[in-house]
């Protein structure tokens, strides 16, 4: 199944072209130009990964990251930035970003990171499902 | 006011960081368009598509040209910024310099999602001032204004000419509760760094930068 990705960047030309190249590589891509709009989309749809510009007008990158992690803890977030400083990277990773890429990004590297993010997300969802099943079995006395 | 741009050197850093960040974004768009050309060529060579439509190639080339022009504008503004410190005092046109700062600092203002509207004066008036210092004052004023605004994020700017000199009037629509405190801090900062006077009008949520003492 193709990777389902939400691509977020305030540069609409970048969004257009990057999403086309990602679709050419078999991904299912939704685009939006702000963190606020991304949150609205995330409330209704599920994604394997979100690729997001770290510095956009409106919501601060760190706040956006925290809000998304609260809303969808299993969602893997890959951040794009003009300049990746050690401080920025560490702070973002502590909050829960899966990965960090500097612009201009190599699309093959990004594609690999998205595949890895999807695999990571699936592991998390599997684990959550196992926990739920264990919980149900425990409440019903282990089943017969 | 944030500590990011209080001193001249930190102002210099904030502006150059913003310009270089924008250049990175432009490079990213050029990179992707270049990569798309590569993808299209690969698909054509491997016969994954019948042929590559010339219009498609033209469209990509046109997008690259647009970004090159955009980068050139950023670099021209950055170069102009670098040369602000060339002369201590020079003949200043306020409207030209405020307009320049609105463009050069546009990306930073855009982050606050604020619309700044400036009307050209009826006639230009020139006075002598250190241009770097002027741009620093304008930036601090814009940055503080952007942080002290809610809802309908709009700032109106117009230039008045009086008998003693020129003043720039700023009107903030929907200011925050703390706007007056922030602007009192700004008032003190501007008075220590220049001959410009910041006059506050609490009842109308507006303020003036008075350049009468500058020549």
Coordinates of C-alpha atoms in Angstrom, one line a residue:
Chain A
X1 CA 0.0 0.0 0.0
X2 CA 1.4 3.4 -0.9
X3 CA 2.6 5.7 1.9
X4 CA 0.0 8.3 2.8
X5 CA 1.7 11.6 3.5
X6 CA 0.5 15.1 4.5
X7 CA 2.9 17.7 3.1
X8 CA 2.8 21.2 4.8
X9 CA 4.7 24.2 3.6
X10 CA 3.8 27.9 3.2
X11 CA 5.6 28.1 -0.2
X12 CA 2.8 26.9 -2.5
X13 CA 5.2 26.4 -5.5
X14 CA 7.3 24.1 -3.4
X15 CA 4.2 22.2 -2.3
X16 CA 3.1 21.7 -5.9
X17 CA 6.3 20.5 -7.3
X18 CA 7.4 18.4 -4.3
X19 CA 4.0 16.7 -4.1
X20 CA 4.1 15.8 -7.8
X21 CA 7.6 14.2 -7.4
X22 CA 6.4 12.3 -4.4
X23 CA 3.3 11.0 -6.3
X24 CA 5.6 10.0 -9.1
X25 CA 7.3 7.8 -6.5
X26 CA 4.0 6.1 -5.7
X27 CA 3.0 8.1 -2.6
X28 CA -0.5 9.3 -1.8
X29 CA 0.1 13.0 -1.0
X30 CA -2.2 15.6 0.5
X31 CA -0.9 19.2 0.7
X32 CA -1.7 22.3 2.8
X33 CA 0.0 25.6 3.4
X34 CA -0.3 26.1 7.1
X35 CA 0.0 24.3 10.4
X36 CA -3.5 25.4 11.4
X37 CA -5.0 23.8 8.2
X38 CA -2.9 20.7 8.8
X39 CA -4.5 20.2 12.2
X40 CA -8.0 20.5 10.7
X41 CA -7.1 17.8 8.1
X42 CA -5.5 15.6 10.8
X43 CA -8.8 15.6 12.8
X44 CA -10.6 13.9 9.8
X45 CA -7.9 11.9 8.1
X46 CA -5.2 9.4 8.9
X47 CA -1.6 9.6 7.5
X48 CA 1.5 7.5 7.8
X49 CA 3.7 10.6 8.0
X50 CA 3.6 14.4 7.9
X51 CA 6.4 16.3 6.2
X52 CA 6.3 19.9 7.5
X53 CA 8.3 23.1 7.2
X54 CA 9.5 24.1 10.6
X55 CA 9.2 27.9 10.0
X56 CA 5.8 29.0 8.6
X57 CA 3.7 32.1 9.2
X58 CA 1.2 31.7 12.0
X59 CA 1.7 28.8 14.4
X60 CA 5.3 28.5 15.7
X61 CA 7.0 25.2 14.6
X62 CA 7.6 23.9 18.1
X63 CA 3.9 24.6 19.1
X64 CA 2.7 22.9 15.8
X65 CA 4.9 19.9 16.6
X66 CA 3.6 19.6 20.2
X67 CA -0.1 20.0 19.1
X68 CA 0.2 17.4 16.4
X69 CA 1.9 14.9 18.8
X70 CA -0.9 15.4 21.3
X71 CA -3.6 14.9 18.6
X72 CA -1.9 12.0 16.8
X73 CA 0.9 10.5 19.0
X74 CA 1.5 7.6 16.5
X75 CA 2.0 10.0 13.5
X76 CA 5.6 10.3 12.4
X77 CA 6.7 13.9 11.8
X78 CA 9.5 14.8 9.5
X79 CA 10.6 18.4 9.7
X80 CA 12.0 20.5 6.8
X81 CA 14.1 23.5 7.6
X82 CA 16.3 26.1 5.9
X83 CA 19.0 25.6 8.6
X84 CA 19.2 22.7 11.0
X85 CA 21.1 23.8 14.1
X86 CA 22.0 21.3 16.8
X87 CA 19.7 23.2 19.3
X88 CA 16.7 23.1 16.9
X89 CA 17.2 19.4 16.1
X90 CA 17.5 18.4 19.7
X91 CA 14.5 20.4 20.8
X92 CA 12.3 19.0 18.0
X93 CA 13.5 15.4 18.7
X94 CA 12.7 15.8 22.4
X95 CA 9.2 16.8 21.5
X96 CA 8.8 13.9 19.2
X97 CA 9.9 14.7 15.7
X98 CA 10.9 11.5 13.9
X99 CA 13.4 13.2 11.6
X100 CA 14.9 16.4 10.4
X101 CA 15.9 17.4 6.9
X102 CA 17.6 20.6 5.6
X103 CA 16.3 22.3 2.4
X104 CA 16.9 21.8 -0.4
X105 CA 16.2 18.1 0.4
X106 CA 17.2 15.1 -1.7
X107 CA 13.9 13.4 -2.6
X108 CA 15.4 9.9 -2.5
X109 CA 16.5 10.5 1.1
X110 CA 13.1 12.0 2.0
X111 CA 11.4 8.9 0.4
X112 CA 13.5 6.6 2.5
X113 CA 12.7 8.5 5.6
X114 CA 8.9 8.4 4.8
X115 CA 9.1 4.6 4.3
X116 CA 10.9 4.3 7.6
X117 CA 8.3 6.6 9.3
X118 CA 5.5 4.4 8.0
X119 CA 7.1 1.3 9.3
X120 CA 7.6 2.9 12.7
X121 CA 4.0 4.1 12.8
X122 CA 2.7 0.6 12.0
X123 CA 4.8 -0.8 14.9
X124 CA 3.2 1.7 17.2
X125 CA -0.3 0.9 16.0
X126 CA 0.3 -2.8 16.3
X127 CA 1.5 -2.4 19.8
X128 CA -1.5 -0.3 20.7
X129 CA -3.8 -2.9 19.2
X130 CA -2.1 -5.7 21.2
X131 CA -2.5 -3.7 24.4
X132 CA -6.2 -3.2 23.7
X133 CA -6.7 -6.9 23.0
X134 CA -4.9 -7.8 26.2
X135 CA -7.1 -5.4 28.1
X136 CA -10.3 -6.8 26.7
X137 CA -9.2 -10.4 27.4
X138 CA -8.2 -9.4 31.0
X139 CA -11.6 -7.8 31.6
X140 CA -13.5 -10.8 30.3
X141 CA -11.4 -13.3 32.3
X142 CA -9.1 -14.3 29.6
X143 CA -11.8 -15.7 27.2
X144 CA -12.6 -19.4 26.6
Chain B
X1 CA 10.4 43.7 22.4
X2 CA 12.4 40.5 22.0
X3 CA 16.1 40.5 22.6
X4 CA 16.6 39.3 19.1
X5 CA 17.1 42.7 17.5
X6 CA 17.7 45.3 20.3
X7 CA 21.4 45.9 19.5
X8 CA 22.7 46.9 16.1
X9 CA 24.6 43.6 15.7
X10 CA 21.6 41.5 16.6
X11 CA 19.4 43.5 14.2
X12 CA 22.0 42.8 11.5
X13 CA 21.9 39.1 12.4
X14 CA 18.1 38.9 12.4
X15 CA 17.8 40.6 9.0
X16 CA 20.6 38.6 7.3
X17 CA 19.2 35.3 8.8
X18 CA 15.8 36.1 7.4
X19 CA 17.2 36.9 3.9
X20 CA 19.3 33.7 3.8
X21 CA 16.4 31.6 5.0
X22 CA 14.3 32.9 2.1
X23 CA 17.2 32.2 -0.3
X24 CA 17.2 28.6 1.0
X25 CA 13.5 28.3 0.3
X26 CA 14.0 29.6 -3.2
X27 CA 16.9 27.1 -3.8
X28 CA 14.5 24.3 -2.5
X29 CA 12.0 25.2 -5.2
X30 CA 14.6 25.4 -7.9
X31 CA 16.0 22.1 -6.7
X32 CA 12.6 20.4 -7.0
X33 CA 11.9 21.9 -10.4
X34 CA 15.3 20.7 -11.5
X35 CA 14.6 17.3 -10.0
X36 CA 11.3 17.1 -11.8
X37 CA 13.0 17.7 -15.2
X38 CA 15.3 14.8 -14.3
X39 CA 12.3 12.6 -13.4
X40 CA 10.5 13.5 -16.7
X41 CA 13.7 12.7 -18.6
X42 CA 14.1 9.4 -16.8
X43 CA 10.4 8.5 -17.5
X44 CA 10.8 9.4 -21.2
X45 CA 14.1 7.4 -21.5
X46 CA 12.5 4.4 -19.9
X47 CA 9.3 4.8 -21.9
X48 CA 7.2 5.1 -18.8
X49 CA 5.3 7.9 -20.5
X50 CA 4.7 8.3 -24.3
X51 CA 6.7 11.5 -24.5
X52 CA 7.3 14.6 -22.4
X53 CA 5.1 17.5 -23.6
X54 CA 7.1 20.5 -24.5
X55 CA 4.6 22.7 -22.6
X56 CA 5.5 20.8 -19.5
X57 CA 9.2 21.5 -19.9
X58 CA 8.4 25.2 -20.6
X59 CA 6.3 25.4 -17.5
X60 CA 9.1 24.1 -15.3
X61 CA 11.6 26.4 -16.9
X62 CA 9.3 29.3 -16.3
X63 CA 9.0 28.4 -12.7
X64 CA 12.8 28.3 -12.3
X65 CA 13.1 31.7 -14.0
X66 CA 10.6 33.2 -11.6
X67 CA 12.5 31.9 -8.6
X68 CA 15.8 33.2 -10.0
X69 CA 14.2 36.7 -10.3
X70 CA 12.9 36.3 -6.7
X71 CA 16.4 35.3 -5.5
X72 CA 17.9 38.3 -7.3
X73 CA 15.5 40.7 -5.5
X74 CA 16.4 39.2 -2.1
X75 CA 20.1 39.5 -2.9
X76 CA 19.7 43.1 -4.1
X77 CA 17.9 44.0 -0.9
X78 CA 20.5 42.1 1.2
X79 CA 23.3 44.0 -0.6
X80 CA 21.5 47.3 0.1
X81 CA 21.2 46.3 3.7
X82 CA 25.0 45.5 3.9
X83 CA 25.7 49.0 2.5
X84 CA 23.5 50.9 5.0
X85 CA 26.5 51.4 7.3
X86 CA 28.7 52.9 4.5
X87 CA 28.1 56.5 5.6
X88 CA 27.4 57.9 9.0
X89 CA 24.8 60.4 8.0
X90 CA 23.1 60.6 4.6
X91 CA 20.1 62.3 3.0
X92 CA 17.1 60.3 3.9
X93 CA 13.7 59.9 2.3
X94 CA 11.5 58.4 5.0
X95 CA 8.9 56.8 2.7
X96 CA 11.5 55.1 0.6
X97 CA 13.3 53.7 3.7
X98 CA 10.1 52.5 5.4
X99 CA 9.0 50.9 2.1
X100 CA 12.4 49.2 1.8
X101 CA 12.2 47.8 5.3
X102 CA 8.6 46.5 4.7
X103 CA 10.0 44.6 1.7
X104 CA 13.3 43.4 3.2
X105 CA 11.7 42.4 6.5
X106 CA 8.6 41.1 4.7
X107 CA 9.2 37.5 5.5
X108 CA 9.5 38.3 9.2
X109 CA 6.3 40.5 9.2
X110 CA 4.5 37.7 7.3
X111 CA 5.2 35.3 10.1
X112 CA 2.9 37.4 12.3
X113 CA 0.3 37.5 9.5
X114 CA 0.1 41.2 9.8
X115 CA -0.8 43.6 6.9
X116 CA 1.0 46.9 6.9
X117 CA -0.4 49.6 4.8
X118 CA 1.7 52.8 4.0
X119 CA 0.5 55.8 2.2
X120 CA 3.1 57.9 0.2
X121 CA 3.4 61.5 1.5
X122 CA 2.1 64.4 -0.6
X123 CA 5.7 65.5 -1.2
X124 CA 9.0 63.9 -0.2
X125 CA 11.1 65.6 2.4
X126 CA 14.7 64.8 3.0
X127 CA 16.7 65.0 6.2
X128 CA 20.1 63.8 7.4
X129 CA 20.3 60.7 9.5
X130 CA 22.4 57.5 9.8
X131 CA 20.5 55.1 7.5
X132 CA 21.4 52.0 9.4
X133 CA 20.1 53.6 12.6
X134 CA 16.9 54.6 10.8
X135 CA 16.2 51.1 9.5
X136 CA 16.9 49.7 13.0
X137 CA 14.4 52.0 14.5
X138 CA 11.8 51.2 11.8
X139 CA 12.4 47.4 12.4
X140 CA 12.1 47.6 16.1
X141 CA 8.8 49.6 15.7
X142 CA 7.4 47.1 13.2
X143 CA 8.5 44.1 15.2
X144 CA 6.9 45.4 18.4
X145 CA 3.7 46.4 16.5
X146 CA 3.4 42.9 15.0
X147 CA 3.7 41.3 18.4
X148 CA 1.1 43.6 20.0
X149 CA -1.7 42.9 17.6
X150 CA -4.8 40.6 17.7
X151 CA -7.7 39.7 15.4
X152 CA -7.8 42.0 12.5
X153 CA -4.0 42.2 12.0
X154 CA -3.6 45.5 10.4
X155 CA -1.2 48.5 10.8
X156 CA -1.7 51.8 9.0
X157 CA 1.4 54.0 8.5
X158 CA 1.4 57.5 7.1
X159 CA 4.1 60.3 7.1
X160 CA 3.3 63.8 8.3
X161 CA 5.4 66.8 7.5
X162 CA 5.4 69.6 10.1
X163 CA 7.3 72.9 10.4
X164 CA 10.0 71.2 12.5
X165 CA 10.4 68.0 10.5
X166 CA 8.8 64.7 9.6
X167 CA 6.9 62.3 11.8
X168 CA 5.6 58.8 11.0
X169 CA 2.2 57.9 12.4
X170 CA 1.4 54.2 13.1
X171 CA -2.1 53.0 13.9
X172 CA -2.5 49.5 15.3
X173 CA -5.9 47.9 14.8
X174 CA -6.9 45.5 17.6
X175 CA -3.9 45.8 19.9
X176 CA -3.2 43.4 22.8
X177 CA -3.7 44.3 26.5
X178 CA 0.1 44.6 26.9
X179 CA 0.8 46.9 23.9
X180 CA 1.3 50.0 26.0
X181 CA 3.9 48.3 28.2
X182 CA 5.8 47.0 25.2
X183 CA 5.8 50.4 23.6
X184 CA 7.1 52.1 26.7
X185 CA 10.0 49.7 26.6
X186 CA 10.5 50.5 22.9
X187 CA 10.3 54.2 23.7
X188 CA 13.2 53.9 26.1
X189 CA 15.3 51.8 23.7
X190 CA 14.8 54.2 20.8
X191 CA 15.7 57.2 23.0
X192 CA 19.0 55.6 24.0
X193 CA 20.0 54.7 20.5
X194 CA 19.0 57.7 18.4
X195 CA 17.6 61.2 18.3
X196 CA 14.2 59.8 17.2
X197 CA 11.3 60.3 19.7
X198 CA 8.5 57.8 20.1
X199 CA 5.3 59.5 21.2
X200 CA 2.5 57.3 22.4
X201 CA -1.3 58.0 22.1
X202 CA -3.0 55.5 24.5
X203 CA -6.6 56.5 23.6
X204 CA -6.2 55.9 19.9
X205 CA -3.8 53.0 20.1
X206 CA -1.4 54.9 17.9
X207 CA 2.0 56.3 18.1
X208 CA 4.4 58.6 16.3
X209 CA 8.1 58.4 15.4
X210 CA 9.3 62.0 15.5
X211 CA 12.4 62.7 13.4
X212 CA 12.5 66.5 14.1
X213 CA 15.7 66.3 16.1
X214 CA 17.5 64.2 13.6
X215 CA 19.0 66.7 11.1

